[in-house]
């Protein structure tokens, strides 16, 4: 019994490390087009990876359903862009032309996390 | 992909049949899932994946007008406040409900000590309590579980994950005790339903208090938004018509009466009045406005009626730009937060690993009841850890600090500028326009002949010059009512002066070099020139028909508060250096009057940037204060560029810190505010780090050998709820910030 619980505990640790770090890096989530409506709800942006064209201005569409103040702003720290999101209504966020690469976007507190894939 | 909602404003819809027509027309547009008209608000909402233009066209073809509705900043803020209120009440209700179950259960446990399952009757009783707790978990804490699940699916973990795991584990273990107590040692048959309910209740309560406290952090932007007038009185066909401010067009003529706010930016056509600009500049004294003067939207017309032309409307007004800049700055990242950002990105999974490890340690080496201890330790570790306190630490302080700056007429571009301003060791100040008024005036006129005649001749000569000093001489003549003659054969000699012919006399006006070049003997006036330079004035020699005729001295008056501002900056520990294109004697005189020790005189514009670079190369953290136009390269080179331009558009766009008030006190205010904000951020970060660094080991049972007991998960929940509230409340303390000295 003791051995079983210890093994279970170790398996849990391995599972946490694998799920939250290793598998995430190995297989990033599917990339959605820039025209998608990004839902802001339950602590996640959905879709969370958005593909935008390189060297082109882009408009993203956010639909915030989480009324908590955590979700009020979306911040693109690398681009110096942020926007206040209306509750229950679509908010457009205009982004400048970008070089190829990945740019994170988050809420103010960095609890909501998403990634712009510029390619 | 989800369906999206678009809202259009309607024109011409007034009856129930219009509603049907519009909805039918929209429902035929490809991609529309549902269309609904709100006749009272004259809007229609469309759900689905639709093209906006197609919807507008469909409504127009049905005989009505439509455009995509835009939400103004003010509406957005009001909407957010309503949402906050609703969310606050919702959280309080959930907290109350969960605590209504948790508190009696906890009291029962404390009073009777009977929280274990040893008999079938207890199984039934605790089973019922278990289902009641489940209902509380689902109704009051369901959002934690859905959030945790969604985050998990995205390989993410958030605070929801910790709460869901903590309360879920406690409930599952307790249900195991209820359903199959025989599987556990007798000492471990303890239920923890009260912990699940209490934790959910306390965390909802903490979040409610946080919503309240956070509402106050954006008070500054709300104040600015309130300055925006909603309607304007426009002159149409010589009649004054009230229209929504959005409909004001460029070139419209507008009327503002005493006591009304200026609705858009513009220039006064008729009338004069005192205008209170304190809300934008922090300057308490109202400013007199008359024909040709500029009016800013949001300022208050005090006592006269003004007619003015609209020159900037909507998002182009200075007020709108200030609001935009403040909002952007409030959400920008501060370099000091990088460590917290990195930690919060991996925080939750690390805490989960620690919880499992702590549980295993207690299982293998802890005293009996090992299983119960495992559960308590794992739950407490999961619940006490608070990534939110870390995440909140910086943004809340920046929100309040940047907002507070705006209240004092100090606009900070971003968090980086705010942080750098707190570390400055040297402030380089441009003289003209920063320490002085920037508008030279004639101060002395010395001649052995007729003073007015000399002034008439040199002013007539200077009419053709574009030099700022020439303007001062022409202004002086006009003030005395002197009629000027025309100038012929005018020539500007670079770095020397000017020459020309007025009324048949050959005139020269310039420095000693010009007189030497033209063989004019000026030794007689040399002592007077040196005396004037000693007072900080720029003296020029005048010669008529080849003979020295006198002196004319011009000075740019010092700003009345420059000396006290310099003293404040010195008190802040800054070394002040003055830059100027003036000659050394004049510059030294000004520096002496102001108490500035280091002066760089006779500079060309490009020299200023080099001086800033040299100071930086010597290891100084250099700030530069200038008027934002002529000093652009030096302002850009400095770690923090302070533009004292009373908020010109150029300054707002380029400077790190824009001072709406034309006073060096604004620089001192900005530096004091940045230091206060950084201190606040450090307190928050330190508090959040220490809380987690101490809290997690204590929850893991580190103090058990001393205290003989483990930290209750309920206490862990209360501590966690309080930690976020404490961080936000500490940030709100910045709202009490006051500059050390207001406008001496």
Coordinates of C-alpha atoms in Angstrom, one line a residue, chain B residues 266-674:
Chain B
X266 CA -10.6 75.2 -30.9
X267 CA -9.6 78.9 -31.2
X268 CA -11.5 81.8 -29.8
X269 CA -13.3 84.0 -32.4
X270 CA -15.1 86.4 -30.1
X271 CA -15.4 87.2 -26.5
X272 CA -13.1 86.9 -23.5
X273 CA -13.3 84.9 -20.4
X274 CA -11.2 83.2 -17.6
X275 CA -10.9 79.5 -18.3
X276 CA -10.0 77.0 -15.6
X277 CA -7.5 74.5 -17.0
X278 CA -6.5 73.0 -13.7
X279 CA -8.0 69.6 -14.6
X280 CA -5.5 69.2 -17.5
X281 CA -2.5 71.2 -16.3
X282 CA -2.7 71.1 -12.5
X283 CA -2.3 74.9 -12.7
X284 CA -4.8 76.3 -10.2
X285 CA -5.0 79.9 -11.5
X286 CA -7.6 80.3 -14.4
X287 CA -6.2 81.6 -17.7
X288 CA -7.5 84.6 -19.6
X289 CA -8.7 83.6 -23.0
X290 CA -9.5 86.1 -25.8
X291 CA -9.6 86.2 -29.6
X292 CA -6.9 83.9 -31.1
X293 CA -6.3 81.9 -27.9
X294 CA -6.5 78.1 -27.9
X295 CA -9.2 76.3 -25.9
X296 CA -8.9 72.7 -24.8
X297 CA -11.9 70.3 -24.5
X298 CA -12.7 69.5 -20.9
X299 CA -11.6 72.9 -19.4
X300 CA -14.2 75.1 -17.7
X301 CA -15.3 78.5 -18.9
X302 CA -15.6 80.6 -15.8
X303 CA -17.1 84.1 -16.4
X304 CA -17.6 85.2 -20.0
X305 CA -19.3 83.9 -23.2
X306 CA -16.9 82.6 -25.9
X307 CA -17.5 81.9 -29.5
X308 CA -14.9 79.6 -31.0
X309 CA -14.1 77.5 -34.0
X310 CA -13.8 73.7 -33.6
X311 CA -10.3 72.6 -34.7
X312 CA -10.0 69.2 -33.1
X313 CA -12.8 66.8 -32.4
X314 CA -13.4 63.3 -31.2
X315 CA -10.2 61.3 -30.5
X316 CA -8.1 64.2 -31.8
X317 CA -8.7 66.5 -28.9
X318 CA -5.9 67.0 -26.4
X319 CA -8.2 65.6 -23.6
X320 CA -8.9 62.4 -25.7
X321 CA -5.1 62.0 -26.3
X322 CA -4.4 62.4 -22.6
X323 CA -7.0 59.8 -21.7
X324 CA -5.6 57.4 -24.3
X325 CA -2.0 58.0 -23.1
X326 CA -3.0 57.5 -19.5
X327 CA -4.9 54.2 -20.3
X328 CA -1.9 52.9 -22.3
X329 CA 0.6 53.8 -19.6
X330 CA -1.6 52.2 -16.9
X331 CA -1.4 48.9 -18.7
X332 CA 2.2 48.9 -19.7
X333 CA 4.7 46.7 -18.1
X334 CA 7.4 47.9 -15.6
X335 CA 10.8 46.3 -16.0
X336 CA 10.9 45.5 -12.2
X337 CA 7.9 43.2 -12.7
X338 CA 9.9 40.8 -15.0
X339 CA 10.9 38.5 -12.2
X340 CA 7.3 38.3 -10.9
X341 CA 6.1 37.7 -14.5
X342 CA 8.5 34.8 -14.9
X343 CA 7.6 33.3 -11.6
X344 CA 3.8 33.7 -12.1
X345 CA 4.1 31.8 -15.4
X346 CA 5.4 28.6 -13.7
X347 CA 4.0 29.3 -10.2
X348 CA 0.9 27.1 -10.2
X349 CA 2.4 23.8 -11.5
X350 CA 5.3 24.3 -9.1
X351 CA 2.9 24.7 -6.2
X352 CA 1.1 21.5 -7.3
X353 CA 4.4 19.6 -7.3
X354 CA 5.2 21.0 -3.8
X355 CA 1.8 19.9 -2.6
X356 CA 2.3 16.3 -3.8
X357 CA 5.8 16.2 -2.4
X358 CA 4.7 17.6 1.0
X359 CA 1.9 15.0 1.1
X360 CA 4.4 12.2 0.4
X361 CA 6.8 13.4 3.1
X362 CA 3.9 13.4 5.6
X363 CA 2.8 10.0 4.4
X364 CA 6.3 8.4 4.7
X365 CA 7.7 10.2 7.8
X366 CA 4.8 12.0 9.5
X367 CA 3.0 10.9 12.7
X368 CA -0.5 9.3 12.6
X369 CA -3.0 9.9 11.2
X370 CA -0.8 10.0 8.2
X371 CA -3.6 9.9 5.6
X372 CA -5.4 12.8 7.2
X373 CA -2.2 14.8 7.6
X374 CA -1.4 14.2 3.9
X375 CA -4.8 15.6 2.9
X376 CA -4.6 18.7 5.2
X377 CA -1.0 19.5 4.1
X378 CA -1.8 19.1 0.4
X379 CA -5.0 21.1 0.6
X380 CA -3.4 23.9 2.7
X381 CA -0.4 24.2 0.3
X382 CA -2.7 24.4 -2.7
X383 CA -5.0 26.9 -1.1
X384 CA -2.5 29.2 0.6
X385 CA -0.4 29.8 -2.6
X386 CA -1.5 32.9 -4.3
X387 CA -0.3 33.7 -7.8
X388 CA -2.8 36.6 -7.9
X389 CA -1.0 38.6 -5.3
X390 CA 2.2 38.3 -7.5
X391 CA 0.3 39.2 -10.6
X392 CA -1.5 42.1 -9.0
X393 CA 1.6 43.6 -7.3
X394 CA 2.8 45.8 -10.2
X395 CA -0.2 46.6 -12.4
X396 CA -2.3 47.9 -9.5
X397 CA 0.5 50.3 -8.4
X398 CA 1.1 51.5 -12.0
X399 CA -2.6 52.1 -12.5
X400 CA -2.9 54.3 -9.4
X401 CA 0.5 56.0 -9.9
X402 CA 0.0 56.9 -13.6
X403 CA -3.5 58.1 -12.8
X404 CA -2.3 60.2 -9.9
X405 CA 0.3 61.8 -12.2
X406 CA -2.5 62.8 -14.7
X407 CA -4.3 64.5 -11.8
X408 CA -1.2 66.6 -11.3
X409 CA -0.6 67.4 -15.0
X410 CA 2.1 64.8 -15.3
X411 CA 1.6 62.4 -18.2
X412 CA 3.9 59.3 -18.0
X413 CA 4.3 57.5 -21.3
X414 CA 4.8 54.0 -19.9
X415 CA 5.8 51.9 -16.9
X416 CA 9.5 51.9 -18.1
X417 CA 9.6 55.7 -17.9
X418 CA 8.0 55.6 -14.5
X419 CA 10.7 53.2 -13.2
X420 CA 13.6 55.1 -14.8
X421 CA 12.5 58.5 -13.5
X422 CA 12.8 57.1 -10.0
X423 CA 16.5 56.3 -10.5
X424 CA 17.7 59.6 -12.0
X425 CA 20.9 61.1 -10.6
X426 CA 21.3 64.0 -12.9
X427 CA 18.8 66.4 -14.5
X428 CA 19.9 68.4 -17.5
X429 CA 17.7 71.5 -18.0
X430 CA 17.4 73.5 -21.2
X431 CA 17.3 77.2 -20.2
X432 CA 15.1 78.8 -22.8
X433 CA 11.4 78.0 -22.3
X434 CA 12.1 75.8 -19.3
X435 CA 13.8 78.0 -16.7
X436 CA 12.7 81.1 -18.6
X437 CA 9.4 82.2 -20.1
X438 CA 10.8 81.6 -23.6
X439 CA 9.6 85.1 -24.7
X440 CA 12.5 87.6 -24.6
X441 CA 11.8 91.3 -23.7
X442 CA 13.8 94.5 -24.0
X443 CA 15.1 95.4 -20.6
X444 CA 17.6 98.2 -21.1
X445 CA 18.2 100.9 -23.7
X446 CA 21.3 103.1 -23.2
X447 CA 22.3 106.0 -25.5
X448 CA 23.7 109.4 -25.2
X449 CA 21.0 110.7 -27.6
X450 CA 17.2 110.2 -27.9
X451 CA 16.2 106.7 -26.6
X452 CA 12.9 106.6 -28.6
X453 CA 14.7 107.5 -31.8
X454 CA 17.3 104.8 -31.3
X455 CA 14.6 102.3 -30.6
X456 CA 12.7 103.4 -33.7
X457 CA 15.7 102.9 -35.9
X458 CA 16.8 99.5 -34.6
X459 CA 13.2 98.3 -34.5
X460 CA 12.7 99.4 -38.1
X461 CA 15.9 97.5 -39.0
X462 CA 14.8 94.3 -37.0
X463 CA 11.4 94.2 -38.7
X464 CA 13.1 92.2 -41.5
X465 CA 14.8 89.7 -39.1
X466 CA 13.4 86.4 -38.0
X467 CA 15.5 86.2 -34.8
X468 CA 13.6 85.9 -31.5
X469 CA 15.6 88.8 -30.1
X470 CA 14.5 90.9 -33.1
X471 CA 10.8 90.2 -32.2
X472 CA 11.4 91.5 -28.7
X473 CA 12.8 94.8 -30.0
X474 CA 9.9 95.3 -32.5
X475 CA 7.4 94.5 -29.7
X476 CA 9.1 97.1 -27.4
X477 CA 8.7 99.8 -30.1
X478 CA 5.1 98.9 -30.8
X479 CA 4.3 98.9 -27.0
X480 CA 5.6 102.5 -26.9
X481 CA 3.5 103.4 -29.9
X482 CA 6.5 104.2 -32.1
X483 CA 5.8 104.2 -35.9
X484 CA 8.4 102.2 -37.8
X485 CA 10.0 103.0 -41.1
X486 CA 10.9 100.6 -43.9
X487 CA 14.3 99.1 -44.1
X488 CA 16.4 98.8 -47.2
X489 CA 19.5 96.7 -48.1
X490 CA 18.8 94.4 -45.0
X491 CA 21.4 91.8 -44.3
X492 CA 21.6 89.2 -41.5
X493 CA 25.3 88.3 -40.8
X494 CA 25.3 84.9 -39.1
X495 CA 26.7 84.9 -35.6
X496 CA 27.3 88.6 -35.8
X497 CA 24.1 90.6 -36.1
X498 CA 22.2 92.6 -38.8
X499 CA 22.7 95.7 -41.0
X500 CA 20.6 97.8 -43.3
X501 CA 19.4 101.3 -44.1
X502 CA 16.6 103.2 -42.4
X503 CA 15.6 106.7 -43.4
X504 CA 18.9 107.1 -45.1
X505 CA 21.0 106.1 -42.1
X506 CA 23.3 103.1 -42.3
X507 CA 22.6 100.9 -39.2
X508 CA 24.4 98.1 -37.5
X509 CA 23.0 96.0 -34.6
X510 CA 24.9 93.1 -33.2
X511 CA 27.8 91.8 -31.0
X512 CA 31.3 93.1 -30.5
X513 CA 32.6 90.9 -33.4
X514 CA 30.3 92.8 -35.8
X515 CA 31.5 96.2 -34.5
X516 CA 35.2 95.1 -34.8
X517 CA 34.5 93.8 -38.3
X518 CA 33.0 97.1 -39.4
X519 CA 35.7 99.2 -37.5
X520 CA 33.2 100.8 -35.1
X521 CA 34.9 101.8 -31.8
X522 CA 32.7 100.5 -28.9
X523 CA 35.3 100.7 -26.0
X524 CA 33.2 103.4 -24.5
X525 CA 30.3 100.9 -24.0
X526 CA 32.3 97.9 -22.9
X527 CA 31.8 98.2 -19.2
X528 CA 28.1 98.7 -19.6
X529 CA 27.8 95.5 -21.7
X530 CA 29.7 93.5 -19.1
X531 CA 27.5 94.8 -16.3
X532 CA 24.3 93.8 -18.3
X533 CA 25.7 90.3 -19.0
X534 CA 26.4 90.0 -15.3
X535 CA 22.6 90.4 -14.8
X536 CA 21.9 87.6 -17.3
X537 CA 20.9 90.0 -20.1
X538 CA 22.0 89.8 -23.7
X539 CA 23.3 93.3 -24.8
X540 CA 23.7 94.4 -28.4
X541 CA 25.7 97.3 -29.8
X542 CA 23.9 99.8 -32.1
X543 CA 25.9 101.9 -34.6
X544 CA 24.5 104.7 -36.8
X545 CA 26.5 105.7 -39.9
X546 CA 29.6 104.1 -38.6
X547 CA 29.6 105.5 -35.0
X548 CA 28.6 103.7 -31.8
X549 CA 25.1 105.0 -30.8
X550 CA 24.2 103.0 -27.8
X551 CA 23.2 99.6 -26.4
X552 CA 20.0 97.6 -26.3
X553 CA 19.7 94.7 -23.9
X554 CA 17.2 91.8 -24.1
X555 CA 16.5 89.2 -21.5
X556 CA 14.2 86.2 -21.3
X557 CA 12.6 86.6 -17.8
X558 CA 13.1 83.7 -15.5
X559 CA 9.9 81.7 -14.6
X560 CA 8.7 82.9 -11.2
X561 CA 8.9 79.4 -9.7
X562 CA 12.1 78.2 -11.4
X563 CA 14.3 78.8 -8.3
X564 CA 12.0 77.0 -5.9
X565 CA 11.6 74.1 -8.4
X566 CA 15.4 73.8 -8.7
X567 CA 15.7 73.7 -4.9
X568 CA 13.1 70.9 -4.7
X569 CA 15.0 68.9 -7.4
X570 CA 18.2 69.4 -5.4
X571 CA 16.5 68.2 -2.3
X572 CA 15.6 65.1 -4.2
X573 CA 19.3 64.4 -4.5
X574 CA 19.6 65.4 -8.2
X575 CA 22.6 67.2 -9.7
X576 CA 21.2 70.0 -11.9
X577 CA 23.0 71.1 -15.1
X578 CA 21.9 73.9 -17.4
X579 CA 22.2 73.9 -21.2
X580 CA 21.9 77.0 -23.3
X581 CA 23.0 78.6 -26.5
X582 CA 23.6 81.9 -24.8
X583 CA 27.0 83.4 -24.1
X584 CA 28.8 82.2 -21.0
X585 CA 28.4 85.4 -18.9
X586 CA 24.6 85.6 -19.4
X587 CA 24.3 81.8 -18.7
X588 CA 26.4 82.1 -15.5
X589 CA 24.3 85.0 -14.3
X590 CA 21.1 83.0 -14.8
X591 CA 22.6 79.9 -13.1
X592 CA 23.7 82.0 -10.1
X593 CA 20.2 83.4 -9.7
X594 CA 18.7 79.9 -9.7
X595 CA 21.3 78.2 -7.7
X596 CA 22.5 75.9 -10.5
X597 CA 26.2 74.9 -10.2
X598 CA 27.0 73.5 -13.6
X599 CA 26.4 75.4 -16.8
X600 CA 27.1 74.5 -20.5
X601 CA 26.8 77.7 -22.5
X602 CA 27.2 78.7 -26.2
X603 CA 25.8 75.3 -27.4
X604 CA 24.5 74.4 -30.8
X605 CA 21.4 72.2 -30.7
X606 CA 23.4 69.0 -31.5
X607 CA 25.7 69.7 -28.6
X608 CA 22.9 69.1 -26.1
X609 CA 22.5 65.5 -27.1
X610 CA 26.3 65.0 -26.9
X611 CA 26.4 66.4 -23.3
X612 CA 23.6 64.0 -22.3
X613 CA 25.5 61.1 -23.9
X614 CA 28.8 62.1 -22.1
X615 CA 27.0 62.2 -18.7
X616 CA 25.5 58.8 -19.4
X617 CA 29.0 57.4 -20.4
X618 CA 30.2 58.5 -17.0
X619 CA 27.6 56.3 -15.4
X620 CA 25.0 58.9 -14.6
X621 CA 21.2 58.2 -14.9
X622 CA 20.3 61.3 -16.9
X623 CA 17.0 63.0 -17.3
X624 CA 16.5 65.9 -19.6
X625 CA 13.9 68.7 -19.3
X626 CA 13.1 70.8 -22.4
X627 CA 10.3 72.3 -24.4
X628 CA 9.9 69.1 -26.5
X629 CA 10.4 70.7 -29.9
X630 CA 14.0 72.1 -30.2
X631 CA 15.4 69.6 -27.7
X632 CA 14.0 66.4 -29.4
X633 CA 17.3 64.6 -29.9
X634 CA 18.5 65.3 -26.3
X635 CA 15.1 64.4 -24.9
X636 CA 15.3 61.1 -26.8
X637 CA 18.8 60.4 -25.7
X638 CA 18.1 60.9 -22.0
X639 CA 16.8 58.0 -19.9
X640 CA 13.7 60.1 -19.2
X641 CA 12.8 63.1 -21.4
X642 CA 10.5 65.6 -19.6
X643 CA 8.7 67.8 -22.1
X644 CA 7.6 71.1 -20.6
X645 CA 5.4 72.2 -23.4
X646 CA 2.1 72.7 -21.8
X647 CA 1.1 69.6 -23.6
X648 CA 1.8 70.4 -27.2
X649 CA 0.9 67.5 -29.5
X650 CA 4.6 67.0 -30.4
X651 CA 5.5 66.6 -26.7
X652 CA 2.7 64.2 -26.0
X653 CA 3.8 62.0 -28.9
X654 CA 7.5 61.9 -28.1
X655 CA 8.4 62.6 -24.5
X656 CA 8.6 60.0 -21.8
X657 CA 7.0 62.4 -19.4
X658 CA 4.9 65.3 -20.6
X659 CA 4.2 68.1 -18.2
X660 CA 0.9 69.9 -18.9
X661 CA 1.9 72.8 -16.7
X662 CA 4.7 75.1 -17.9
X663 CA 6.7 74.7 -14.7
X664 CA 9.8 72.8 -13.6
X665 CA 7.9 71.8 -10.5
X666 CA 6.2 69.2 -12.7
X667 CA 9.6 67.4 -13.1
X668 CA 9.9 67.3 -9.3
X669 CA 6.3 66.1 -9.0
X670 CA 7.0 63.4 -11.6
X671 CA 10.2 62.2 -9.9
X672 CA 8.5 62.2 -6.4
X673 CA 5.6 60.3 -7.9
X674 CA 7.8 57.7 -9.7

